[in-house]
Amino acid sequence: GKQPPWSDGRYNSPKFLEFALNGGVCMQTGQPLGVKTPPAEELSDMPALMQALEQQMTYGAAEYMAVFRNENGRYDREQYTQPFLSCFCQDCIGRGLDINDGGSLYPSAHGVGVMGIATMADSLAAIERVVFEEKKTTLAELRNALRANFEGFEDLRADLLAAPKYGNNDDFVDKYAVWFVECHARIFSRYKTRDGGGIYIAIASNIQNISAGLEVAATPDGRLNGMPLSDAASPMHGRDRDGPTTAFHSLAKPDYTLAGAGTVVNQKYSPSMFRDPRKRACLSALIRTYFQKGGQEVQINSISRDILEDAMDHPENYRSLVVRVSGFSAYYISLDRAVQEDILMRTEHG
């Protein structure tokens, strides 16, 4: 009750890695949608790639902010007054001003949901390992494989999938998740809302990791063209293979005090984790330790894979089945099939 309602949006981070590997050109359409950066043939090491990637991300952030300001400016203070809402916001009555016209004690804020942290971390680690360390391919050949959606490059895709993956307490890949949060926070902290409020990042996507994935060509982590990105701040589905403790160790490494709009971690546990008192106590201690290490939030499903699959095939038997999606809960049978499958694909810890 002390500032205007905040707004948020989505920033498709892995798309800018695609641009960095393809000179600013979209691999799906062939259109120049990013800023022109050196072609893959001229990116000789990881620092050169990271520099091109940050250029693309900075350009994308400027474009994002231009769209936001255009939309935000349409709701101007004279045409869109909020007298009822202003009655409940400090100190609009005392100042005699509308909530959208300087009446609130604090300015407006905007949250940028930066998507695909695990997709990005896994991709960058795969490039470092397969291209620059093991030299199994060149960056130019990798770019060609991504353009071809790995058709004819199946062995290369296997090598990329075998590279370290976020969520297994491996600093080789986790350092890129740390960079992901720091870099996005640095880029967007340069901007303000129209009344001087903050632009904050959130490591969150709700279900937009699915629609955002449709806009991104194949990625160096082995993901295929159009497939969902990793959801929110979570590891990519099925790649946190060493259990929830190592997953939480990875998840606690980024400095989420930089994510002023918060983070979302989605996890799935077998029902036995909650029926067995000893397992339940272990899980409670694990979550408390995660928060002590800097974790902000975790939301859990405890419905078995078998039940979820049966609910997809026989929805009439599961009208009351509620699941945690990502930032909200919903009746499972009411969700789009793609969202149901996204939940189904999450690693089930036992």
Coordinates of C-alpha atoms in Angstrom, one line a residue:
G1 CA 0.0 0.0 0.0
K2 CA 2.9 2.4 -0.5
Q3 CA 3.6 2.2 -4.3
P4 CA 1.8 1.7 -7.6
P5 CA 1.1 -1.9 -8.6
W6 CA 4.2 -3.4 -10.1
S7 CA 4.4 -4.9 -13.6
D8 CA 6.5 -7.6 -15.1
G9 CA 7.5 -9.1 -18.4
R10 CA 9.6 -11.8 -20.0
Y11 CA 13.2 -11.6 -21.4
N12 CA 14.2 -14.6 -23.6
S13 CA 17.8 -14.9 -22.6
P14 CA 18.8 -18.0 -24.7
K15 CA 17.8 -16.2 -27.9
F16 CA 20.7 -13.9 -27.4
L17 CA 23.1 -16.8 -27.3
E18 CA 21.7 -17.9 -30.6
F19 CA 22.4 -14.4 -32.0
A20 CA 25.9 -14.4 -30.6
L21 CA 26.7 -17.7 -32.4
N22 CA 25.1 -16.5 -35.6
G23 CA 26.3 -12.9 -36.0
G24 CA 23.0 -11.4 -34.8
V25 CA 20.9 -13.4 -37.2
C26 CA 17.9 -15.5 -36.2
M27 CA 18.5 -19.2 -37.0
Q28 CA 14.8 -19.9 -37.4
T29 CA 14.0 -17.1 -39.9
G30 CA 17.3 -15.9 -41.3
Q31 CA 16.4 -12.4 -40.3
P32 CA 18.9 -10.0 -38.6
L33 CA 17.1 -9.5 -35.3
G34 CA 20.1 -8.9 -33.0
V35 CA 23.1 -6.5 -33.2
K36 CA 25.9 -7.4 -35.6
T37 CA 28.7 -9.2 -33.8
P38 CA 31.6 -11.3 -35.2
P39 CA 30.7 -14.6 -36.9
A40 CA 31.4 -17.9 -35.1
E41 CA 34.6 -18.3 -37.2
E42 CA 36.1 -15.3 -35.5
L43 CA 35.2 -16.2 -31.9
S44 CA 38.4 -17.9 -30.9
D45 CA 37.8 -18.5 -27.2
M46 CA 35.2 -18.3 -24.4
P47 CA 36.0 -14.6 -23.5
A48 CA 35.3 -13.6 -27.2
L49 CA 32.1 -15.5 -27.2
M50 CA 31.0 -14.1 -23.8
Q51 CA 31.7 -10.6 -25.1
A52 CA 29.6 -11.1 -28.1
L53 CA 26.8 -12.6 -25.9
E54 CA 26.8 -9.7 -23.6
Q55 CA 26.6 -7.3 -26.6
Q56 CA 23.5 -9.2 -27.8
M57 CA 21.9 -9.2 -24.3
T58 CA 22.6 -5.5 -23.9
Y59 CA 20.9 -4.8 -27.3
G60 CA 18.0 -7.0 -26.3
A61 CA 17.6 -5.2 -23.0
A62 CA 17.4 -1.8 -24.7
E63 CA 14.8 -3.2 -27.1
Y64 CA 12.8 -4.7 -24.1
M65 CA 12.9 -1.4 -22.3
A66 CA 11.8 0.5 -25.4
V67 CA 8.7 -1.7 -25.7
F68 CA 8.0 -1.5 -21.9
R69 CA 8.2 2.3 -21.9
N70 CA 5.9 2.5 -24.9
E71 CA 3.3 0.3 -23.2
N72 CA 3.8 2.0 -19.9
G73 CA 3.5 5.5 -21.4
R74 CA 0.1 4.7 -22.9
Y75 CA -1.4 4.5 -19.4
D76 CA -0.6 8.2 -18.7
R77 CA -1.5 9.9 -15.4
E78 CA -4.3 12.0 -16.8
Q79 CA -6.2 9.4 -18.8
Y80 CA -5.8 6.6 -16.3
T81 CA -6.5 8.0 -12.9
Q82 CA -7.1 5.5 -10.1
P83 CA -9.2 7.3 -7.4
F84 CA -10.4 4.2 -5.6
L85 CA -7.0 2.6 -5.5
S86 CA -5.5 5.9 -4.4
C87 CA -7.7 5.9 -1.3
F88 CA -5.8 2.8 0.0
C89 CA -2.2 3.9 -0.9
Q90 CA 0.0 6.0 1.3
D91 CA 0.2 9.0 1.0
C92 CA -2.1 9.9 -1.9
I93 CA -4.8 11.6 0.3
G94 CA -2.2 13.5 2.2
R95 CA -0.5 14.7 -1.0
G96 CA -3.7 15.2 -2.9
L97 CA -2.3 13.2 -5.8
D98 CA -3.3 10.1 -7.7
I99 CA -1.4 6.9 -7.2
N100 CA -0.1 7.2 -10.8
D101 CA 0.8 10.9 -10.4
G102 CA 3.2 10.9 -7.5
G103 CA 0.8 10.2 -4.7
S104 CA 2.5 7.1 -3.4
L105 CA 5.4 7.1 -1.0
Y106 CA 7.5 5.0 -3.4
P107 CA 7.8 5.0 -7.2
S108 CA 6.6 2.2 -9.5
A109 CA 8.8 -0.8 -10.1
H110 CA 9.1 -3.3 -13.0
G111 CA 10.3 -6.9 -12.9
V112 CA 12.1 -8.5 -15.8
G113 CA 11.6 -12.2 -15.8
V114 CA 14.9 -13.5 -17.4
M115 CA 14.3 -17.0 -18.6
G116 CA 16.4 -20.1 -19.2
I117 CA 19.2 -19.9 -16.6
A118 CA 19.9 -23.6 -16.8
T119 CA 19.6 -23.7 -20.6
M120 CA 22.2 -20.9 -20.8
A121 CA 24.5 -22.4 -18.1
D122 CA 24.4 -25.9 -19.7
S123 CA 25.0 -24.4 -23.2
L124 CA 28.0 -22.3 -22.2
A125 CA 29.5 -25.2 -20.2
A126 CA 29.0 -27.5 -23.2
I127 CA 30.8 -25.0 -25.5
E128 CA 33.7 -24.6 -23.1
R129 CA 34.1 -28.3 -22.7
V130 CA 33.4 -29.7 -26.2
V131 CA 34.7 -26.9 -28.4
F132 CA 37.5 -25.1 -26.5
E133 CA 38.8 -27.8 -24.1
E134 CA 38.3 -31.2 -25.9
K135 CA 38.3 -29.6 -29.4
K136 CA 35.9 -32.1 -30.7
T137 CA 34.4 -29.5 -33.0
T138 CA 34.7 -25.9 -33.9
L139 CA 32.3 -23.1 -33.0
A140 CA 31.5 -22.6 -36.7
E141 CA 30.6 -26.3 -37.0
L142 CA 28.5 -26.1 -33.8
R143 CA 26.6 -23.2 -35.3
N144 CA 25.9 -25.2 -38.4
A145 CA 24.7 -28.1 -36.2
L146 CA 22.3 -25.8 -34.4
R147 CA 21.0 -24.4 -37.7
A148 CA 20.3 -28.0 -38.8
N149 CA 18.7 -28.9 -35.5
F150 CA 21.4 -31.5 -35.1
E151 CA 20.3 -33.5 -38.2
G152 CA 23.5 -35.1 -39.5
F153 CA 25.3 -34.0 -36.2
E154 CA 24.0 -36.7 -33.9
D155 CA 27.4 -37.6 -32.5
L156 CA 28.1 -33.9 -31.7
R157 CA 24.8 -33.6 -29.9
A158 CA 25.7 -36.7 -27.8
D159 CA 28.9 -35.0 -26.8
L160 CA 27.1 -31.8 -25.9
L161 CA 24.5 -33.7 -23.8
A162 CA 27.3 -35.5 -22.0
A163 CA 28.9 -32.2 -20.8
P164 CA 28.4 -31.0 -17.2
K165 CA 24.8 -29.9 -16.4
Y166 CA 23.5 -27.3 -13.9
G167 CA 22.0 -28.8 -10.7
N168 CA 24.8 -31.3 -9.8
N169 CA 27.0 -29.1 -7.7
D170 CA 29.7 -28.8 -10.4
D171 CA 31.4 -25.5 -10.5
F172 CA 32.4 -26.0 -14.1
V173 CA 28.8 -25.3 -15.2
D174 CA 27.5 -23.6 -12.1
K175 CA 29.8 -20.6 -12.6
Y176 CA 27.7 -19.7 -15.7
A177 CA 24.5 -19.6 -13.6
V178 CA 26.3 -17.2 -11.2
W179 CA 27.3 -15.1 -14.2
F180 CA 23.8 -15.2 -15.6
V181 CA 22.3 -13.5 -12.5
E182 CA 25.1 -11.0 -12.2
C183 CA 25.1 -10.0 -15.9
H184 CA 21.4 -9.6 -16.2
A185 CA 21.2 -7.5 -13.0
R186 CA 24.1 -5.3 -14.2
I187 CA 22.4 -4.7 -17.6
F188 CA 18.9 -3.9 -16.3
S189 CA 20.0 -1.9 -13.3
R190 CA 20.9 0.9 -15.7
Y191 CA 17.2 1.6 -16.4
K192 CA 14.4 3.2 -14.4
T193 CA 10.7 3.4 -14.6
R194 CA 9.1 6.6 -15.8
D195 CA 8.8 7.9 -12.2
G196 CA 12.3 6.9 -11.2
G197 CA 11.6 3.4 -9.8
G198 CA 13.8 0.4 -10.1
I199 CA 14.0 -2.2 -12.9
Y200 CA 14.6 -5.5 -11.2
I201 CA 15.3 -8.9 -12.6
A202 CA 13.4 -12.1 -11.6
I203 CA 14.5 -15.6 -12.3
A204 CA 11.0 -16.7 -13.2
S205 CA 9.0 -17.7 -16.2
N206 CA 5.6 -19.2 -15.0
I207 CA 4.8 -21.3 -18.1
Q208 CA 6.4 -18.9 -20.6
N209 CA 9.5 -21.2 -20.8
I210 CA 7.3 -23.3 -23.1
S211 CA 6.3 -20.4 -25.5
A212 CA 9.8 -18.8 -25.3
G213 CA 11.3 -22.2 -26.3
L214 CA 9.2 -22.0 -29.5
E215 CA 11.2 -18.9 -30.5
V216 CA 14.6 -20.4 -29.9
A217 CA 16.5 -22.6 -32.3
A218 CA 18.5 -25.6 -31.1
T219 CA 20.9 -24.7 -28.3
P220 CA 24.4 -26.0 -27.4
D221 CA 23.2 -28.0 -24.4
G222 CA 21.6 -30.5 -26.8
R223 CA 18.1 -29.0 -26.7
L224 CA 16.2 -29.2 -30.0
N225 CA 14.6 -26.4 -31.9
G226 CA 11.4 -25.2 -30.4
M227 CA 11.5 -27.3 -27.3
P228 CA 10.9 -25.7 -23.9
L229 CA 13.6 -23.8 -22.1
S230 CA 14.5 -24.6 -18.5
D231 CA 11.8 -23.3 -16.2
A232 CA 12.4 -20.4 -13.8
A233 CA 15.5 -20.8 -11.6
S234 CA 15.3 -24.6 -11.8
P235 CA 17.8 -27.0 -13.4
M236 CA 16.7 -28.3 -16.8
H237 CA 14.2 -31.2 -16.5
G238 CA 16.0 -34.5 -15.8
R239 CA 19.5 -33.1 -15.7
D240 CA 19.8 -32.8 -11.9
R241 CA 20.7 -36.4 -11.6
D242 CA 22.6 -36.6 -8.3
G243 CA 19.8 -35.9 -5.9
P244 CA 18.2 -32.9 -4.3
T245 CA 21.1 -32.0 -2.0
T246 CA 23.5 -31.4 -4.9
A247 CA 20.7 -29.6 -6.8
F248 CA 20.3 -27.2 -3.9
H249 CA 24.0 -26.7 -3.7
S250 CA 24.0 -25.5 -7.3
L251 CA 20.9 -23.4 -6.8
A252 CA 22.4 -21.6 -3.9
K253 CA 25.5 -20.4 -5.7
P254 CA 24.1 -17.4 -7.7
D255 CA 23.7 -14.2 -5.7
Y256 CA 20.0 -13.8 -5.6
T257 CA 20.1 -10.6 -3.6
L258 CA 20.7 -9.2 -7.1
A259 CA 17.3 -10.6 -8.3
G260 CA 15.2 -7.9 -6.7
A261 CA 11.9 -9.3 -8.1
G262 CA 12.6 -12.8 -6.7
T263 CA 13.3 -16.3 -7.9
V264 CA 11.2 -19.5 -8.5
V265 CA 12.5 -23.0 -8.0
N266 CA 10.2 -25.9 -9.0
Q267 CA 10.9 -29.4 -7.7
K268 CA 9.1 -32.7 -7.6
Y269 CA 9.3 -35.4 -4.9
S270 CA 7.9 -38.8 -4.7
P271 CA 4.9 -39.2 -2.3
S272 CA 7.0 -41.4 0.0
M273 CA 9.1 -38.4 0.9
F274 CA 6.1 -37.0 2.8
R275 CA 4.6 -40.3 4.1
D276 CA 7.8 -41.4 5.8
P277 CA 8.5 -39.3 9.0
R278 CA 12.3 -39.7 8.6
K279 CA 12.4 -38.7 5.0
R280 CA 10.1 -35.8 5.7
A281 CA 12.4 -34.6 8.5
C282 CA 15.4 -34.8 6.1
L283 CA 13.6 -32.8 3.4
S284 CA 12.6 -30.2 6.0
A285 CA 16.2 -29.8 7.1
L286 CA 17.4 -29.7 3.4
I287 CA 15.0 -26.8 2.6
R288 CA 15.9 -24.9 5.7
T289 CA 19.6 -25.3 4.8
Y290 CA 18.9 -24.1 1.3
F291 CA 17.4 -20.9 2.6
Q292 CA 20.3 -20.4 5.0
K293 CA 22.7 -20.6 2.0
G294 CA 20.8 -17.8 0.2
G295 CA 17.9 -19.6 -1.5
Q296 CA 14.8 -17.5 -1.7
E297 CA 11.9 -19.9 -2.6
V298 CA 11.0 -23.4 -3.6
Q299 CA 7.7 -24.9 -4.5
I300 CA 7.1 -28.6 -4.6
N301 CA 4.8 -31.2 -6.2
S302 CA 4.5 -34.6 -4.6
I303 CA 2.3 -36.4 -7.1
S304 CA 3.8 -39.5 -8.7
R305 CA 4.6 -39.7 -12.4
D306 CA 2.2 -42.6 -12.8
I307 CA -0.8 -40.5 -11.5
L308 CA 0.1 -37.6 -13.7
E309 CA 0.3 -39.8 -16.8
D310 CA -3.0 -41.5 -15.9
A311 CA -4.6 -38.1 -15.4
M312 CA -3.5 -37.1 -18.9
D313 CA -5.1 -40.2 -20.4
H314 CA -8.2 -40.3 -18.1
P315 CA -9.0 -36.7 -17.0
E316 CA -12.5 -37.6 -15.9
N317 CA -11.0 -39.5 -12.9
Y318 CA -8.9 -36.5 -11.7
R319 CA -11.1 -33.5 -11.6
S320 CA -9.9 -32.4 -8.2
L321 CA -6.1 -33.0 -8.8
V322 CA -4.3 -29.8 -8.1
V323 CA -0.6 -29.3 -9.0
R324 CA 1.9 -26.5 -8.4
V325 CA 2.8 -25.1 -11.8
S326 CA 5.3 -22.3 -11.4
G327 CA 4.2 -19.4 -9.3
F328 CA 0.6 -20.6 -9.2
S329 CA -1.4 -23.7 -8.6
A330 CA -4.1 -25.2 -11.0
Y331 CA -6.2 -28.2 -11.6
Y332 CA -4.0 -30.5 -13.6
I333 CA -6.6 -31.5 -16.2
S334 CA -7.4 -27.8 -17.0
L335 CA -3.8 -27.2 -18.1
D336 CA -2.7 -27.1 -21.7
R337 CA -1.1 -30.4 -22.8
A338 CA 2.3 -28.8 -23.2
V339 CA 2.2 -27.5 -19.6
Q340 CA 1.2 -30.9 -18.3
E341 CA 4.2 -32.5 -20.1
D342 CA 6.5 -29.8 -18.8
I343 CA 5.5 -30.7 -15.2
L344 CA 5.8 -34.4 -16.0
M345 CA 9.4 -33.9 -17.2
R346 CA 10.7 -32.5 -14.0
T347 CA 13.1 -34.7 -12.1
E348 CA 11.3 -36.7 -9.4
H349 CA 13.5 -37.0 -6.3
G350 CA 13.0 -39.9 -4.1

